[in-house]
Amino acid sequence: MTSPAFTASSPTASSAKKEGLRRFPALRRSLMVLGVLLLPTACGDPAPARAEPPPHSFAPLVEKMLPAVVNISTTQTMKNKKQGQLPMPEFPPGSPFGDFFRDYQQRQKENDQGGGDDKGGATSLGSGFIIDASGYVVTNNHVIEGADEITVRLQDDTQMKATLVGTDKATDIALLKVEPSTKLPAMVWGNSDALKVGDWVVAIGNPFGLGGTVTAGIISARGRDIGAGKYDDFLQTDASINLGNSGGPLINLNGEVIGMNTAIFSPGSNEGEAGSVGIGFAIPAVVIKNVVQQLRETGKVRRGWLGVQIQDVTPDIADTLNLKQQRGALVAVVSPGGPGEQAGLKQGDVIISIDGKDVTNGRMLPRIVAEEPVGHKAALVVLRKGGKTNVTVSLGELKEDTEGGAATAATGNGPAEAEGTIDSVGLTLDALSPKVRQKFSVRDDAQGVAVVRVAPNSPAAKREIKAGDLIVEVGQEEVSTPNDVATRVAKAKDNGQKAVLLLVERAGDLLFVALPLE
């Protein structure tokens, strides 16, 4: 039995292994019947909400949009390497599509074998859409990644070489530029934030240069995290997204772009088994617009940086912090000298709001911050030791070397003290003597108490505390000896707490762990 997989909807393979997204979904067709069933209501019962019926025809909308949807193909220099071929779909006997795909694969094979310049033929086929009449085209990064040449084909079969303005791998967005002789038809942006689950949408693509393909459906969900990246915020739709549709627009009934088709969910784990099953994903327009504007202006994307590392607030952690609700982003590390430290953020703070937007979980905060411009003054609402605190942070710029940035403690080896065991939670601890530091490869400036053994099936083991971990705080108070830990654990039990909050350092990273006391 194969496991489900997320599949990008354009046939490229270069970056699939890195991202865990396969690029060769098989082309499958399905018939979608759209309709509304109206049920009578019993006398006296409140009338049910009436669903908006589908339009009589999508044709007028599609006719206006298709000229702005393009096919994108790429060529890539291949050295001593054969290009992978697209899987051959099955078609009914006599179908013209069968001849088309056989001819296409034959040309691809001839390109692989012929010529002495080691340049392959079309290795990627996807879609894109024009967002400016002067020739700016948006598509997915995975459609053009690694390309030496990029060709854009319009609806009327006009072909133009495109230059790459810039890409953003973090959101899988790329911006291209062509030089047309006349103004091109262009799409307009819609407000993806205004979308509601159940709204009608139309997905358009231009795979293989066949011309536009159109499917219709509804918004099935919002804010989906499919594990493609740390800024995942996908729209989910049941409008079929198939082979070659990556980079095409998802539009509303007003003819506005509200997303870009990017990936599908498929139950097949093999490339040949992949296909649309009515679960497709699109990048929201609000994300695309921000990235595209920056790529157009500077060729790169600058993101806001708060200067903290955060984790989710679990039910146990919420209980130990006496939070009424399980919400917010728990600050595990405040980067020294970063914007957060300068603004007064502290380890153990729970950020529940930024610029008036509720932070319901840890995943939301990095995405919201990253979309803000560098220098923006973000207004945070923070829970700290039972009370609310307002903190204003002037955001810095996120760089590769600032994505982590664990805080370092003061230098010192700490006092040496005999090993101690807390049987009730299954921990055996030792002070950070030179011998212990050497045994567990603890850096010289680390502070806390070393975990030397964890009893099997104990509360500590169930929370995945490991030998070699350092307990830095217990109940948000620093500890330096096994006795400190034992005293604070005992105090928490005496106070009737079900768990005690530990701050644990592991391999240089800090994380909070709610250790059960029962």
Short mmCIF file of C-alpha atoms in Angstrom, two decimals:
data_model
loop_
_atom_site.label_atom_id
_atom_site.label_comp_id
_atom_site.label_asym_id
_atom_site.label_seq_id
_atom_site.Cartn_x
_atom_site.Cartn_y
_atom_site.Cartn_z
CA MET A 1 0.00 0.00 0.00
CA THR A 2 1.49 3.29 -1.07
CA SER A 3 1.55 6.37 1.13
CA PRO A 4 0.10 9.75 0.14
CA ALA A 5 2.42 12.34 -1.36
CA PHE A 6 2.36 15.99 -2.30
CA THR A 7 3.22 16.53 -5.96
CA ALA A 8 4.08 19.69 -7.79
CA SER A 9 1.93 19.92 -10.88
CA SER A 10 4.60 20.48 -13.50
CA PRO A 11 6.84 17.80 -15.01
CA THR A 12 10.27 18.65 -13.62
CA ALA A 13 12.44 16.50 -11.41
CA SER A 14 15.50 18.55 -10.51
CA SER A 15 14.42 19.87 -7.11
CA ALA A 16 11.91 17.20 -6.16
CA LYS A 17 14.25 15.25 -3.91
CA LYS A 18 15.23 18.35 -1.97
CA GLU A 19 11.67 19.47 -1.36
CA GLY A 20 9.99 16.08 -1.05
CA LEU A 21 7.73 17.02 -3.97
CA ARG A 22 7.67 14.88 -7.09
CA ARG A 23 7.50 16.59 -10.46
CA PHE A 24 6.18 13.85 -12.76
CA PRO A 25 2.48 13.28 -11.96
CA ALA A 26 0.73 11.16 -14.58
CA LEU A 27 -1.88 12.93 -16.70
CA ARG A 28 -5.36 11.75 -15.69
CA ARG A 29 -8.69 13.17 -16.58
CA SER A 30 -11.84 13.23 -14.51
CA LEU A 31 -15.32 14.57 -15.10
CA MET A 32 -16.62 17.06 -12.57
CA VAL A 33 -20.34 17.60 -12.31
CA LEU A 34 -21.22 20.89 -10.66
CA GLY A 35 -24.63 21.53 -9.19
CA VAL A 36 -26.70 22.60 -6.22
CA LEU A 37 -29.31 20.46 -4.49
CA LEU A 38 -32.06 22.46 -2.83
CA LEU A 39 -33.96 20.58 -0.12
CA PRO A 40 -37.43 21.55 1.11
CA THR A 41 -37.70 22.62 4.72
CA ALA A 42 -40.22 21.51 7.26
CA CYS A 43 -42.91 23.99 8.21
CA GLY A 44 -41.70 26.27 10.95
CA ASP A 45 -38.03 25.31 10.61
CA PRO A 46 -35.60 28.11 9.86
CA ALA A 47 -34.68 28.30 6.19
CA PRO A 48 -31.23 26.88 5.41
CA ALA A 49 -28.53 29.07 3.93
CA ARG A 50 -28.80 29.09 0.14
CA ALA A 51 -25.66 28.17 -1.77
CA GLU A 52 -24.72 30.35 -4.72
CA PRO A 53 -25.32 28.32 -7.89
CA PRO A 54 -22.52 27.98 -10.42
CA PRO A 55 -22.66 30.40 -13.34
CA HIS A 56 -24.66 29.30 -16.36
CA SER A 57 -21.35 29.08 -18.19
CA PHE A 58 -17.72 29.83 -17.39
CA ALA A 59 -17.11 30.58 -21.07
CA PRO A 60 -17.30 34.41 -20.95
CA LEU A 61 -14.89 34.49 -18.02
CA VAL A 62 -12.47 31.99 -19.55
CA GLU A 63 -12.53 33.74 -22.93
CA LYS A 64 -11.23 36.92 -21.29
CA MET A 65 -8.58 35.16 -19.19
CA LEU A 66 -7.04 32.62 -21.57
CA PRO A 67 -4.93 35.07 -23.64
CA ALA A 68 -2.97 36.02 -20.49
CA VAL A 69 -2.09 32.39 -19.64
CA VAL A 70 1.13 31.11 -21.19
CA ASN A 71 3.06 27.89 -21.66
CA ILE A 72 6.60 27.82 -20.32
CA SER A 73 9.29 25.41 -21.55
CA THR A 74 12.96 25.29 -20.68
CA THR A 75 16.17 23.79 -21.98
CA GLN A 76 19.04 22.70 -19.82
CA THR A 77 22.61 21.70 -20.63
CA MET A 78 23.09 18.04 -19.84
CA LYS A 79 26.60 16.59 -19.50
CA ASN A 80 26.91 12.81 -19.85
CA LYS A 81 23.35 12.43 -18.70
CA LYS A 82 20.16 11.31 -20.40
CA GLN A 83 17.07 13.36 -19.79
CA GLY A 84 14.17 11.73 -18.01
CA GLN A 85 11.06 11.28 -20.14
CA LEU A 86 7.53 12.04 -19.18
CA PRO A 87 5.34 9.01 -18.48
CA MET A 88 3.14 8.10 -21.45
CA PRO A 89 -0.52 8.52 -20.47
CA GLU A 90 -3.13 6.09 -21.71
CA PHE A 91 -5.70 7.36 -24.22
CA PRO A 92 -8.68 5.74 -25.96
CA PRO A 93 -7.92 4.12 -29.36
CA GLY A 94 -7.76 6.71 -32.10
CA SER A 95 -7.36 9.64 -29.71
CA PRO A 96 -5.35 12.53 -31.25
CA PHE A 97 -3.65 13.03 -27.88
CA GLY A 98 -1.90 9.69 -28.27
CA ASP A 99 -0.18 10.82 -31.46
CA PHE A 100 0.73 14.14 -29.88
CA PHE A 101 2.46 12.58 -26.87
CA ARG A 102 4.25 9.97 -29.00
CA ASP A 103 5.58 12.72 -31.25
CA TYR A 104 6.58 14.81 -28.23
CA GLN A 105 8.51 11.98 -26.58
CA GLN A 106 10.19 11.07 -29.86
CA ARG A 107 11.42 14.66 -30.26
CA GLN A 108 12.65 14.62 -26.68
CA LYS A 109 14.53 11.36 -27.31
CA GLU A 110 16.11 12.74 -30.48
CA ASN A 111 17.23 15.85 -28.59
CA ASP A 112 18.82 13.63 -25.93
CA GLN A 113 20.73 11.58 -28.51
CA GLY A 114 21.50 14.12 -31.19
CA GLY A 115 23.85 17.07 -31.47
CA GLY A 116 27.34 17.44 -30.12
CA ASP A 117 26.70 20.37 -27.82
CA ASP A 118 25.20 18.28 -25.01
CA LYS A 119 22.20 20.59 -24.88
CA GLY A 120 18.94 18.79 -24.25
CA GLY A 121 15.48 19.67 -25.49
CA ALA A 122 12.51 20.80 -23.43
CA THR A 123 13.10 19.41 -19.95
CA SER A 124 10.35 21.28 -18.17
CA LEU A 125 6.86 22.18 -19.22
CA GLY A 126 4.64 24.32 -17.08
CA SER A 127 2.34 27.29 -17.14
CA GLY A 128 2.48 30.94 -16.20
CA PHE A 129 0.44 34.11 -16.47
CA ILE A 130 1.12 37.67 -17.59
CA ILE A 131 0.77 40.31 -14.88
CA ASP A 132 1.95 43.35 -16.84
CA ALA A 133 1.32 44.31 -20.47
CA SER A 134 5.02 45.13 -20.88
CA GLY A 135 5.88 41.43 -20.56
CA TYR A 136 6.22 40.34 -16.93
CA VAL A 137 5.23 36.70 -16.39
CA VAL A 138 4.75 34.86 -13.09
CA THR A 139 5.31 31.12 -12.64
CA ASN A 140 6.59 28.61 -10.10
CA ASN A 141 10.27 28.45 -9.29
CA HIS A 142 10.25 24.67 -9.78
CA VAL A 143 9.06 25.15 -13.38
CA ILE A 144 12.20 27.07 -14.42
CA GLU A 145 14.76 25.93 -11.83
CA GLY A 146 18.11 25.03 -13.40
CA ALA A 147 17.07 26.24 -16.86
CA ASP A 148 19.61 27.63 -19.33
CA GLU A 149 16.93 28.93 -21.67
CA ILE A 150 13.29 29.75 -21.00
CA THR A 151 10.67 30.04 -23.73
CA VAL A 152 7.23 31.58 -23.25
CA ARG A 153 4.49 30.58 -25.68
CA LEU A 154 1.37 32.71 -25.92
CA GLN A 155 -2.16 31.54 -26.68
CA ASP A 156 -1.71 32.41 -30.38
CA ASP A 157 1.50 30.28 -30.53
CA THR A 158 3.81 33.30 -30.49
CA GLN A 159 7.09 32.25 -28.85
CA MET A 160 9.49 34.55 -27.03
CA LYS A 161 12.70 33.95 -25.10
CA ALA A 162 12.35 35.01 -21.48
CA THR A 163 14.89 36.34 -19.04
CA LEU A 164 14.73 35.43 -15.36
CA VAL A 165 14.14 38.53 -13.26
CA GLY A 166 14.36 36.67 -9.95
CA THR A 167 13.17 33.70 -7.94
CA ASP A 168 12.15 32.98 -4.38
CA LYS A 169 12.64 29.32 -3.49
CA ALA A 170 11.07 29.78 -0.07
CA THR A 171 7.66 30.43 -1.65
CA ASP A 172 8.29 28.68 -5.02
CA ILE A 173 7.71 31.87 -7.04
CA ALA A 174 9.60 33.09 -10.12
CA LEU A 175 9.28 36.26 -12.21
CA LEU A 176 10.15 36.27 -15.93
CA LYS A 177 10.38 39.06 -18.52
CA VAL A 178 9.74 38.86 -22.25
CA GLU A 179 10.12 41.64 -24.81
CA PRO A 180 6.91 41.75 -26.89
CA SER A 181 6.47 43.92 -29.97
CA THR A 182 3.03 45.01 -28.74
CA LYS A 183 1.29 45.21 -25.41
CA LEU A 184 0.24 41.86 -24.00
CA PRO A 185 -3.04 40.93 -22.30
CA ALA A 186 -2.49 40.95 -18.53
CA MET A 187 -4.34 39.70 -15.50
CA VAL A 188 -5.27 41.69 -12.42
CA TRP A 189 -4.77 40.69 -8.80
CA GLY A 190 -7.66 39.82 -6.53
CA ASN A 191 -7.88 39.78 -2.75
CA SER A 192 -7.11 36.23 -1.63
CA ASP A 193 -7.65 37.26 2.00
CA ALA A 194 -11.33 37.82 1.20
CA LEU A 195 -11.84 34.26 -0.06
CA LYS A 196 -14.15 31.99 1.87
CA VAL A 197 -14.29 28.23 1.93
CA GLY A 198 -16.92 27.29 -0.65
CA ASP A 199 -16.23 30.19 -3.07
CA TRP A 200 -16.13 29.26 -6.75
CA VAL A 201 -12.74 29.34 -8.49
CA VAL A 202 -11.36 28.46 -11.92
CA ALA A 203 -7.91 26.95 -12.51
CA ILE A 204 -6.28 27.67 -15.87
CA GLY A 205 -3.11 26.21 -17.31
CA ASN A 206 -1.30 25.87 -20.63
CA PRO A 207 0.46 22.49 -20.50
CA PHE A 208 2.56 21.24 -23.45
CA GLY A 209 1.62 24.30 -25.50
CA LEU A 210 -1.68 22.64 -26.39
CA GLY A 211 -3.54 25.79 -25.44
CA GLY A 212 -5.43 26.70 -22.30
CA THR A 213 -6.99 24.04 -20.13
CA VAL A 214 -9.68 25.02 -17.66
CA THR A 215 -11.15 23.34 -14.60
CA ALA A 216 -13.62 24.69 -12.06
CA GLY A 217 -14.25 24.01 -8.40
CA ILE A 218 -14.42 25.65 -5.01
CA ILE A 219 -12.06 26.72 -2.27
CA SER A 220 -11.92 23.66 -0.02
CA ALA A 221 -9.73 25.07 2.76
CA ARG A 222 -7.35 27.90 3.59
CA GLY A 223 -4.02 28.17 5.39
CA ARG A 224 -2.86 24.67 4.49
CA ASP A 225 0.63 23.59 5.55
CA ILE A 226 1.80 20.78 3.24
CA GLY A 227 5.42 20.72 4.40
CA ALA A 228 6.77 22.43 1.28
CA GLY A 229 8.42 25.23 3.29
CA LYS A 230 8.28 27.28 6.45
CA TYR A 231 6.01 29.89 4.83
CA ASP A 232 3.31 27.44 3.71
CA ASP A 233 -0.09 29.10 3.55
CA PHE A 234 -1.78 27.32 0.65
CA LEU A 235 -5.30 27.61 -0.66
CA GLN A 236 -6.83 24.17 -1.19
CA THR A 237 -9.19 23.62 -4.11
CA ASP A 238 -11.01 20.71 -5.73
CA ALA A 239 -10.57 22.27 -9.18
CA SER A 240 -8.43 19.66 -10.95
CA ILE A 241 -4.76 20.63 -11.23
CA ASN A 242 -2.95 18.27 -13.56
CA LEU A 243 0.32 17.73 -15.37
CA GLY A 244 1.80 20.98 -16.66
CA ASN A 245 -0.55 23.25 -14.72
CA SER A 246 2.06 24.47 -12.21
CA GLY A 247 2.39 28.23 -12.43
CA GLY A 248 -1.06 28.77 -13.90
CA PRO A 249 -3.53 31.16 -12.27
CA LEU A 250 -6.40 30.36 -9.95
CA ILE A 251 -9.06 33.01 -10.57
CA ASN A 252 -12.33 34.08 -8.96
CA LEU A 253 -15.57 34.75 -10.80
CA ASN A 254 -14.59 38.41 -11.20
CA GLY A 255 -11.66 37.37 -13.39
CA GLU A 256 -9.06 38.26 -10.75
CA VAL A 257 -6.02 36.17 -9.86
CA ILE A 258 -6.40 34.92 -6.30
CA GLY A 259 -3.71 32.22 -6.42
CA MET A 260 -1.14 30.26 -8.42
CA ASN A 261 -1.59 26.51 -8.96
CA THR A 262 1.41 24.74 -7.45
CA ALA A 263 0.88 21.24 -6.08
CA ILE A 264 -1.54 18.35 -5.76
CA PHE A 265 -2.11 15.65 -3.18
CA SER A 266 -1.90 12.16 -4.64
CA PRO A 267 -2.31 8.76 -2.96
CA GLY A 268 0.34 7.30 -5.27
CA SER A 269 3.95 7.34 -4.05
CA ASN A 270 5.42 6.59 -7.49
CA GLU A 271 5.69 9.19 -10.20
CA GLY A 272 3.61 7.18 -12.65
CA GLU A 273 0.81 6.77 -10.11
CA ALA A 274 0.40 10.47 -9.33
CA GLY A 275 -2.58 12.42 -10.53
CA SER A 276 -5.29 14.81 -9.39
CA VAL A 277 -7.77 13.41 -6.88
CA GLY A 278 -9.50 16.70 -6.24
CA ILE A 279 -7.03 18.05 -3.69
CA GLY A 280 -4.96 20.83 -5.23
CA PHE A 281 -2.98 23.67 -3.69
CA ALA A 282 -2.37 27.25 -4.79
CA ILE A 283 -0.16 30.01 -3.42
CA PRO A 284 -2.41 32.93 -2.31
CA ALA A 285 -2.27 36.12 -4.36
CA VAL A 286 -1.36 38.20 -1.29
CA VAL A 287 1.89 36.23 -1.01
CA ILE A 288 2.63 36.33 -4.75
CA LYS A 289 2.07 40.08 -5.05
CA ASN A 290 4.52 40.86 -2.25
CA VAL A 291 7.23 38.58 -3.64
CA VAL A 292 6.74 39.69 -7.26
CA GLN A 293 6.92 43.37 -6.35
CA GLN A 294 10.24 42.86 -4.60
CA LEU A 295 11.65 40.70 -7.41
CA ARG A 296 10.63 43.33 -9.93
CA GLU A 297 12.23 46.15 -7.97
CA THR A 298 15.43 44.51 -6.71
CA GLY A 299 15.62 40.98 -8.13
CA LYS A 300 15.54 39.49 -4.63
CA VAL A 301 13.25 39.18 -1.61
CA ARG A 302 13.93 40.79 1.76
CA ARG A 303 12.02 39.46 4.74
CA GLY A 304 11.39 40.83 8.19
CA TRP A 305 13.26 39.26 11.11
CA LEU A 306 12.07 39.27 14.71
CA GLY A 307 15.22 37.77 16.19
CA VAL A 308 13.64 34.94 18.17
CA GLN A 309 13.22 31.20 17.87
CA ILE A 310 9.74 29.99 18.72
CA GLN A 311 7.83 26.78 19.29
CA ASP A 312 4.19 25.77 19.57
CA VAL A 313 2.30 26.01 22.83
CA THR A 314 1.26 22.43 23.59
CA PRO A 315 -1.56 21.63 26.04
CA ASP A 316 1.01 20.67 28.69
CA ILE A 317 2.98 23.88 28.20
CA ALA A 318 -0.22 25.94 28.33
CA ASP A 319 -1.04 24.25 31.64
CA THR A 320 2.39 24.93 33.15
CA LEU A 321 2.20 28.58 32.11
CA ASN A 322 -1.35 28.88 33.49
CA LEU A 323 -2.69 29.91 30.08
CA LYS A 324 -6.45 29.76 29.68
CA GLN A 325 -6.13 28.86 26.00
CA GLN A 326 -3.66 26.85 23.96
CA ARG A 327 -2.52 29.58 21.60
CA GLY A 328 0.40 31.76 20.60
CA ALA A 329 4.09 31.28 19.83
CA LEU A 330 6.41 30.46 22.73
CA VAL A 331 9.77 32.27 22.63
CA ALA A 332 12.44 29.61 23.20
CA VAL A 333 15.46 31.72 22.20
CA VAL A 334 16.04 35.47 21.97
CA SER A 335 18.94 36.11 19.59
CA PRO A 336 21.62 38.30 21.22
CA GLY A 337 21.62 41.79 19.71
CA GLY A 338 18.57 40.99 17.56
CA PRO A 339 15.44 43.11 17.18
CA GLY A 340 13.55 41.08 19.78
CA GLU A 341 16.18 41.52 22.48
CA GLN A 342 16.47 45.24 21.76
CA ALA A 343 12.70 45.58 22.15
CA GLY A 344 12.65 43.67 25.44
CA LEU A 345 11.31 40.26 24.42
CA LYS A 346 12.23 37.55 26.89
CA GLN A 347 12.66 33.82 26.85
CA GLY A 348 9.37 32.23 27.91
CA ASP A 349 7.19 35.01 26.48
CA VAL A 350 4.15 33.83 24.54
CA ILE A 351 3.37 36.06 21.55
CA ILE A 352 -0.39 36.03 20.98
CA SER A 353 -0.82 38.93 18.57
CA ILE A 354 1.17 40.92 15.99
CA ASP A 355 -0.18 44.09 14.40
CA GLY A 356 -3.68 43.15 15.51
CA LYS A 357 -3.53 39.65 13.97
CA ASP A 358 -4.08 36.78 16.36
CA VAL A 359 -1.21 34.31 16.52
CA THR A 360 -2.96 30.99 17.06
CA ASN A 361 0.12 28.77 16.68
CA GLY A 362 3.88 28.93 16.28
CA ARG A 363 3.75 28.36 12.51
CA MET A 364 1.86 31.59 11.87
CA LEU A 365 4.37 33.99 13.39
CA PRO A 366 7.36 33.47 11.04
CA ARG A 367 5.06 33.79 8.02
CA ILE A 368 3.48 37.04 9.22
CA VAL A 369 6.85 38.55 10.16
CA ALA A 370 8.46 37.49 6.86
CA GLU A 371 5.80 39.34 4.86
CA GLU A 372 6.52 42.63 6.64
CA PRO A 373 9.12 45.05 5.26
CA VAL A 374 12.48 45.46 6.95
CA GLY A 375 12.26 48.31 9.48
CA HIS A 376 8.53 47.86 10.05
CA LYS A 377 7.54 48.53 13.67
CA ALA A 378 5.55 45.47 14.68
CA ALA A 379 3.16 45.78 17.62
CA LEU A 380 3.20 42.57 19.68
CA VAL A 381 0.95 41.45 22.51
CA VAL A 382 2.86 39.12 24.82
CA LEU A 383 1.82 36.94 27.74
CA ARG A 384 4.52 37.11 30.42
CA LYS A 385 4.19 35.53 33.87
CA GLY A 386 0.43 35.74 33.94
CA GLY A 387 0.03 39.24 32.51
CA LYS A 388 -0.20 40.90 29.10
CA THR A 389 2.61 43.13 27.86
CA ASN A 390 2.78 45.29 24.73
CA VAL A 391 6.10 45.22 22.89
CA THR A 392 7.01 47.18 19.75
CA VAL A 393 9.77 45.63 17.64
CA SER A 394 11.54 47.27 14.72
CA LEU A 395 12.03 44.32 12.38
CA GLY A 396 15.48 43.51 11.06
CA GLU A 397 16.32 41.69 7.82
CA LEU A 398 16.23 37.91 7.76
CA LYS A 399 19.45 36.41 6.45
CA GLU A 400 20.58 32.80 6.20
CA ASP A 401 22.89 33.19 9.16
CA THR A 402 20.18 34.76 11.34
CA GLU A 403 17.47 32.13 10.89
CA GLY A 404 18.84 30.27 13.89
CA GLY A 405 20.86 32.28 16.35
CA ALA A 406 20.49 30.52 19.67
CA ALA A 407 21.24 32.60 22.71
CA THR A 408 24.48 31.80 24.50
CA ALA A 409 24.82 31.88 28.24
CA ALA A 410 27.56 33.46 30.34
CA THR A 411 30.93 31.72 30.53
CA GLY A 412 31.59 29.43 33.43
CA ASN A 413 31.86 25.77 34.37
CA GLY A 414 29.42 25.89 37.24
CA PRO A 415 29.87 24.30 40.63
CA ALA A 416 30.68 20.62 40.89
CA GLU A 417 28.13 18.62 42.83
CA ALA A 418 27.39 14.95 43.26
CA GLU A 419 25.07 13.22 40.83
CA GLY A 420 21.42 13.28 41.84
CA THR A 421 18.34 11.27 40.83
CA ILE A 422 14.72 12.40 40.76
CA ASP A 423 12.90 9.08 40.71
CA SER A 424 9.41 10.53 40.31
CA VAL A 425 10.20 11.86 36.82
CA GLY A 426 12.96 9.38 35.87
CA LEU A 427 15.91 11.78 35.67
CA THR A 428 19.49 11.27 36.80
CA LEU A 429 21.37 14.57 36.75
CA ASP A 430 24.88 15.85 37.26
CA ALA A 431 26.47 19.27 37.56
CA LEU A 432 28.54 20.57 34.66
CA SER A 433 31.97 19.50 35.87
CA PRO A 434 34.86 19.34 33.36
CA LYS A 435 34.42 15.55 33.26
CA VAL A 436 30.71 15.82 32.41
CA ARG A 437 31.37 18.49 29.76
CA GLN A 438 33.91 16.22 28.11
CA LYS A 439 31.64 13.16 28.28
CA PHE A 440 28.70 14.86 26.57
CA SER A 441 30.71 17.31 24.41
CA VAL A 442 29.19 20.31 26.20
CA ARG A 443 30.68 23.64 25.19
CA ASP A 444 32.63 25.60 27.80
CA ASP A 445 30.18 28.50 28.09
CA ALA A 446 27.05 26.36 28.49
CA GLN A 447 25.13 26.62 31.76
CA GLY A 448 22.62 24.35 33.44
CA VAL A 449 22.42 20.78 34.72
CA ALA A 450 23.34 17.74 32.64
CA VAL A 451 20.98 14.81 32.11
CA VAL A 452 23.13 11.67 32.45
CA ARG A 453 20.39 9.00 32.44
CA VAL A 454 16.67 8.78 31.69
CA ALA A 455 14.65 5.89 33.11
CA PRO A 456 12.70 3.91 30.49
CA ASN A 457 8.94 4.62 30.35
CA SER A 458 9.36 7.47 32.82
CA PRO A 459 7.69 10.90 32.41
CA ALA A 460 11.03 12.27 31.17
CA ALA A 461 11.37 9.47 28.60
CA LYS A 462 7.82 10.07 27.36
CA ARG A 463 8.74 13.71 26.73
CA GLU A 464 11.85 12.53 24.81
CA ILE A 465 14.39 14.05 27.19
CA LYS A 466 17.74 12.42 26.45
CA ALA A 467 21.09 11.85 28.11
CA GLY A 468 23.33 14.77 27.19
CA ASP A 469 20.52 17.32 27.34
CA LEU A 470 21.06 20.33 29.59
CA ILE A 471 18.28 21.58 31.86
CA VAL A 472 18.73 25.34 31.88
CA GLU A 473 15.55 26.44 33.68
CA VAL A 474 12.82 24.82 35.75
CA GLY A 475 9.61 26.78 36.13
CA GLN A 476 11.29 29.70 34.31
CA GLU A 477 14.00 29.91 36.99
CA GLU A 478 17.64 29.16 36.23
CA VAL A 479 19.22 26.02 37.69
CA SER A 480 22.89 25.09 38.10
CA THR A 481 22.85 21.98 40.31
CA PRO A 482 20.82 18.74 40.48
CA ASN A 483 19.50 19.93 43.83
CA ASP A 484 18.12 23.09 42.18
CA VAL A 485 16.15 20.92 39.77
CA ALA A 486 14.91 18.55 42.48
CA THR A 487 13.81 21.47 44.69
CA ARG A 488 11.82 23.18 41.96
CA VAL A 489 10.20 19.92 40.83
CA ALA A 490 9.17 19.17 44.43
CA LYS A 491 7.82 22.70 44.84
CA ALA A 492 5.72 22.33 41.69
CA LYS A 493 4.26 19.05 42.99
CA ASP A 494 3.49 20.61 46.37
CA ASN A 495 1.65 23.41 44.56
CA GLY A 496 -0.55 20.84 42.85
CA GLN A 497 0.87 21.38 39.35
CA LYS A 498 0.35 18.57 36.86
CA ALA A 499 3.55 19.46 34.99
CA VAL A 500 6.60 21.67 35.33
CA LEU A 501 8.12 23.68 32.49
CA LEU A 502 11.75 22.90 31.64
CA LEU A 503 14.00 24.89 29.34
CA VAL A 504 16.27 22.32 27.70
CA GLU A 505 19.36 22.85 25.58
CA ARG A 506 20.09 20.17 23.00
CA ALA A 507 22.92 20.40 20.47
CA GLY A 508 22.99 24.17 20.88
CA ASP A 509 19.23 24.64 20.43
CA LEU A 510 16.83 25.61 23.20
CA LEU A 511 13.32 24.24 23.60
CA PHE A 512 10.65 24.21 26.29
CA VAL A 513 9.40 20.85 27.57
CA ALA A 514 6.40 20.36 29.86
CA LEU A 515 7.47 17.53 32.18
CA PRO A 516 4.49 15.66 33.73
CA LEU A 517 4.58 15.27 37.50
CA GLU A 518 1.83 12.66 37.73
#
